[in-house]
Structure formats: structure tokens, C-alpha cells
Amino acid sequence: MPLDPRSLGRSFADQTVRNYRADPAFMASLKSTASIADEDPDDYSTIFFTGGHGAMWDFPDNADLRGTAEAICAGGGIVSSVSHGACALINLHDTDGNPLVQNRTVTGFATVEERLAGVKSRVPFLLEDELRAKGAKYVRSTVPMKPHDVRDGRLITG
């Protein structure tokens, strides 16, 4: 998956990001990251879906991500996400076939935050709306763009 060019701009790329980008070993590791399709879910107790607008296109319909996450969850593991990474949750199901987020308290990048970021009309869907449509009890920080996390059993979102 390519790095999001917008996130590499001056407004977002702080010194930590610049240090990682200048580290040849780190950059090489990005190029050799194993595919989720090649991993055995039984080897993991947790899956973490990172954020970024790109996740909105890459995560929701990815069968390999979905299968791995559902297997980890069914095995008693933790499913977690931050920001736009919660879009990976919208098509996940529990062992009974119900949406994983149904009747669960979750959070993720809010509609008001999409508006403030100036991209509300450019994303393929509004994460907050999709989570609610799947039966989630969506909550957000009272102050947009501020850290906020929620734990509902083995489902952790931020």
C-alpha cells in the first residue's frame, strides 16, 4: 500500500515521521511487509486497523483482512482500530453472522471531522453513518480532532 502523499506534507509529517522516512532499514521494511493473505490468523491474538483516508478504499471489501479479523475475534482475540481504520469493521461479522459492531459502542473518524478536513465529498462513504447503519452505538469526542477511545469487550476503537 503506498504512503498517502497528503500525510507526508509539512502540515502532517512531524520530526518523528521525517526520522522514519530517513531510516533506510525502516523504509526497506515497508517494501517487504508480508501480505495478510500469507499469514495464519491462529498466530495472532490481536488485529489493529490503522487509520488514514486510504483505508476507506482499501479495508472494507478486503476479503483477506475480513477473514483474518473474524478468525482472530472468533478465537477470543482483540479487534482494534483507530480513526478511519474503523472502516474495516463495517463488513465484519461475529460467529453468529451478525455485524461485529451491532449493539457495540465504537468510535472512528467522525462526519464533522471529515467536514473540517475538507474531504467530506471526496471519501467513498461517511464512516460514522456506515457504523451506525450496521447497528453500532457510535460515539465521538465532544471536541473534533481530539483523541478519543472506546473499549467494548474485545473491540477497541479510537
Short mmCIF file of C-alpha atoms in Angstrom, two decimals:
data_model
loop_
_atom_site.label_atom_id
_atom_site.label_comp_id
_atom_site.label_asym_id
_atom_site.label_seq_id
_atom_site.Cartn_x
_atom_site.Cartn_y
_atom_site.Cartn_z
CA MET A 1 0.00 0.00 0.00
CA PRO A 2 1.55 3.37 -0.95
CA LEU A 3 2.11 6.15 1.55
CA ASP A 4 -0.54 8.85 1.43
CA PRO A 5 1.15 11.89 -0.17
CA ARG A 6 -1.03 14.32 1.79
CA SER A 7 0.12 12.85 5.10
CA LEU A 8 3.74 13.45 4.11
CA GLY A 9 3.26 17.21 3.74
CA ARG A 10 4.53 19.80 6.19
CA SER A 11 1.21 20.05 8.00
CA PHE A 12 1.23 16.37 8.97
CA ALA A 13 4.77 14.99 8.83
CA ASP A 14 6.44 15.87 12.12
CA GLN A 15 10.05 15.09 13.07
CA THR A 16 9.17 11.52 14.00
CA VAL A 17 7.76 10.90 10.53
CA ARG A 18 10.79 12.54 8.90
CA ASN A 19 13.12 10.35 11.01
CA TYR A 20 11.34 7.18 9.91
CA ARG A 21 11.40 8.25 6.27
CA ALA A 22 15.14 8.89 6.53
CA ASP A 23 15.78 5.44 8.05
CA PRO A 24 16.76 3.06 5.22
CA ALA A 25 16.01 -0.05 7.30
CA PHE A 26 12.51 1.16 8.14
CA MET A 27 11.75 2.14 4.55
CA ALA A 28 13.02 -1.25 3.34
CA SER A 29 10.73 -2.99 5.83
CA LEU A 30 7.74 -1.18 4.30
CA LYS A 31 8.65 -2.62 0.92
CA SER A 32 8.89 -6.17 2.27
CA THR A 33 5.83 -6.30 4.52
CA ALA A 34 4.11 -9.68 4.33
CA SER A 35 0.64 -9.87 2.86
CA ILE A 36 -2.18 -10.64 5.29
CA ALA A 37 -3.16 -13.44 2.89
CA ASP A 38 0.13 -15.18 3.74
CA GLU A 39 -0.40 -15.02 7.49
CA ASP A 40 -2.11 -17.58 9.74
CA PRO A 41 -4.73 -15.88 11.96
CA ASP A 42 -4.09 -18.52 14.62
CA ASP A 43 -0.65 -16.96 15.11
CA TYR A 44 -2.22 -13.69 16.30
CA SER A 45 -4.28 -12.56 19.27
CA THR A 46 -4.92 -9.02 18.04
CA ILE A 47 -5.52 -7.18 14.80
CA PHE A 48 -5.14 -3.40 14.61
CA PHE A 49 -6.53 -1.41 11.70
CA THR A 50 -4.64 1.83 11.32
CA GLY A 51 -6.25 5.00 10.07
CA GLY A 52 -5.79 7.32 7.15
CA HIS A 53 -8.18 8.19 4.37
CA GLY A 54 -6.73 5.47 2.12
CA ALA A 55 -8.19 2.84 4.44
CA MET A 56 -11.65 3.88 3.27
CA TRP A 57 -10.89 2.38 -0.15
CA ASP A 58 -8.60 -0.46 0.94
CA PHE A 59 -10.15 -2.05 4.02
CA PRO A 60 -13.94 -2.52 3.83
CA ASP A 61 -14.12 -5.04 0.99
CA ASN A 62 -10.77 -6.79 1.52
CA ALA A 63 -11.68 -10.47 1.98
CA ASP A 64 -8.25 -11.37 3.42
CA LEU A 65 -8.48 -8.67 6.10
CA ARG A 66 -12.04 -9.64 6.88
CA GLY A 67 -11.25 -13.35 7.19
CA THR A 68 -8.25 -12.74 9.41
CA ALA A 69 -10.08 -10.31 11.67
CA GLU A 70 -13.09 -12.58 12.02
CA ALA A 71 -10.85 -15.56 12.82
CA ILE A 72 -8.94 -13.59 15.46
CA CYS A 73 -12.20 -12.42 17.01
CA ALA A 74 -13.73 -15.93 16.94
CA GLY A 75 -10.57 -17.22 18.62
CA GLY A 76 -11.01 -14.85 21.56
CA GLY A 77 -8.65 -12.17 20.27
CA ILE A 78 -8.89 -8.40 20.13
CA VAL A 79 -10.08 -6.42 17.11
CA SER A 80 -8.99 -2.79 17.24
CA SER A 81 -8.83 0.30 15.07
CA VAL A 82 -8.02 3.97 15.07
CA SER A 83 -9.55 6.78 13.05
CA HIS A 84 -10.52 5.68 9.52
CA GLY A 85 -9.29 2.17 10.33
CA ALA A 86 -12.74 1.55 11.81
CA CYS A 87 -13.98 1.23 8.22
CA ALA A 88 -12.55 -2.30 8.34
CA LEU A 89 -15.19 -3.14 10.95
CA ILE A 90 -18.25 -2.35 8.84
CA ASN A 91 -18.24 -5.68 6.98
CA LEU A 92 -17.02 -7.91 9.82
CA HIS A 93 -19.37 -10.47 11.36
CA ASP A 94 -19.41 -12.33 14.65
CA THR A 95 -19.67 -16.12 14.85
CA ASP A 96 -23.48 -15.89 14.64
CA GLY A 97 -23.30 -13.94 11.37
CA ASN A 98 -24.31 -10.60 12.88
CA PRO A 99 -22.39 -7.41 12.14
CA LEU A 100 -19.49 -7.31 14.61
CA VAL A 101 -20.32 -3.72 15.58
CA GLN A 102 -24.04 -4.37 16.10
CA ASN A 103 -25.06 -3.12 19.56
CA ARG A 104 -21.41 -2.35 20.34
CA THR A 105 -20.00 1.04 21.30
CA VAL A 106 -17.40 2.21 18.79
CA THR A 107 -15.71 5.34 17.54
CA GLY A 108 -13.73 6.40 14.49
CA PHE A 109 -13.27 9.43 12.27
CA ALA A 110 -16.49 11.43 12.61
CA THR A 111 -18.51 13.14 9.90
CA VAL A 112 -17.80 16.54 11.45
CA GLU A 113 -14.08 15.73 11.23
CA GLU A 114 -14.41 14.86 7.53
CA ARG A 115 -16.03 18.27 7.04
CA LEU A 116 -13.24 20.02 8.97
CA ALA A 117 -10.60 18.13 6.97
CA GLY A 118 -12.24 19.37 3.79
CA VAL A 119 -12.75 15.90 2.33
CA LYS A 120 -16.37 15.03 3.17
CA SER A 121 -17.35 15.00 -0.50
CA ARG A 122 -14.25 13.02 -1.58
CA VAL A 123 -14.50 9.94 0.65
CA PRO A 124 -16.46 6.95 -0.69
CA PHE A 125 -18.76 6.94 2.36
CA LEU A 126 -19.08 8.54 5.77
CA LEU A 127 -17.65 6.20 8.37
CA GLU A 128 -19.89 7.37 11.18
CA ASP A 129 -23.01 6.75 9.06
CA GLU A 130 -21.85 3.29 7.95
CA LEU A 131 -21.07 2.19 11.51
CA ARG A 132 -24.49 3.37 12.68
CA ALA A 133 -26.15 1.59 9.73
CA LYS A 134 -24.56 -1.67 10.92
CA GLY A 135 -26.13 -1.15 14.35
CA ALA A 136 -23.15 0.33 16.17
CA LYS A 137 -23.56 2.70 19.08
CA TYR A 138 -21.27 5.34 17.60
CA VAL A 139 -19.72 7.89 19.97
CA ARG A 140 -17.17 10.64 19.37
CA SER A 141 -15.19 13.20 21.26
CA THR A 142 -17.07 16.39 22.04
CA VAL A 143 -14.09 18.27 20.58
CA PRO A 144 -13.33 17.28 16.95
CA MET A 145 -9.85 16.00 16.10
CA LYS A 146 -9.05 15.19 19.73
CA PRO A 147 -8.06 11.68 20.84
CA HIS A 148 -10.96 9.53 21.96
CA ASP A 149 -11.05 5.80 22.59
CA VAL A 150 -13.71 3.25 23.43
CA ARG A 151 -13.49 -0.32 24.61
CA ASP A 152 -16.45 -2.65 24.28
CA GLY A 153 -15.22 -6.05 25.37
CA ARG A 154 -12.57 -7.23 22.92
CA LEU A 155 -13.46 -4.47 20.43
CA ILE A 156 -11.28 -1.40 20.90
CA THR A 157 -11.63 1.71 18.76
CA GLY A 158 -10.11 5.17 18.81
#
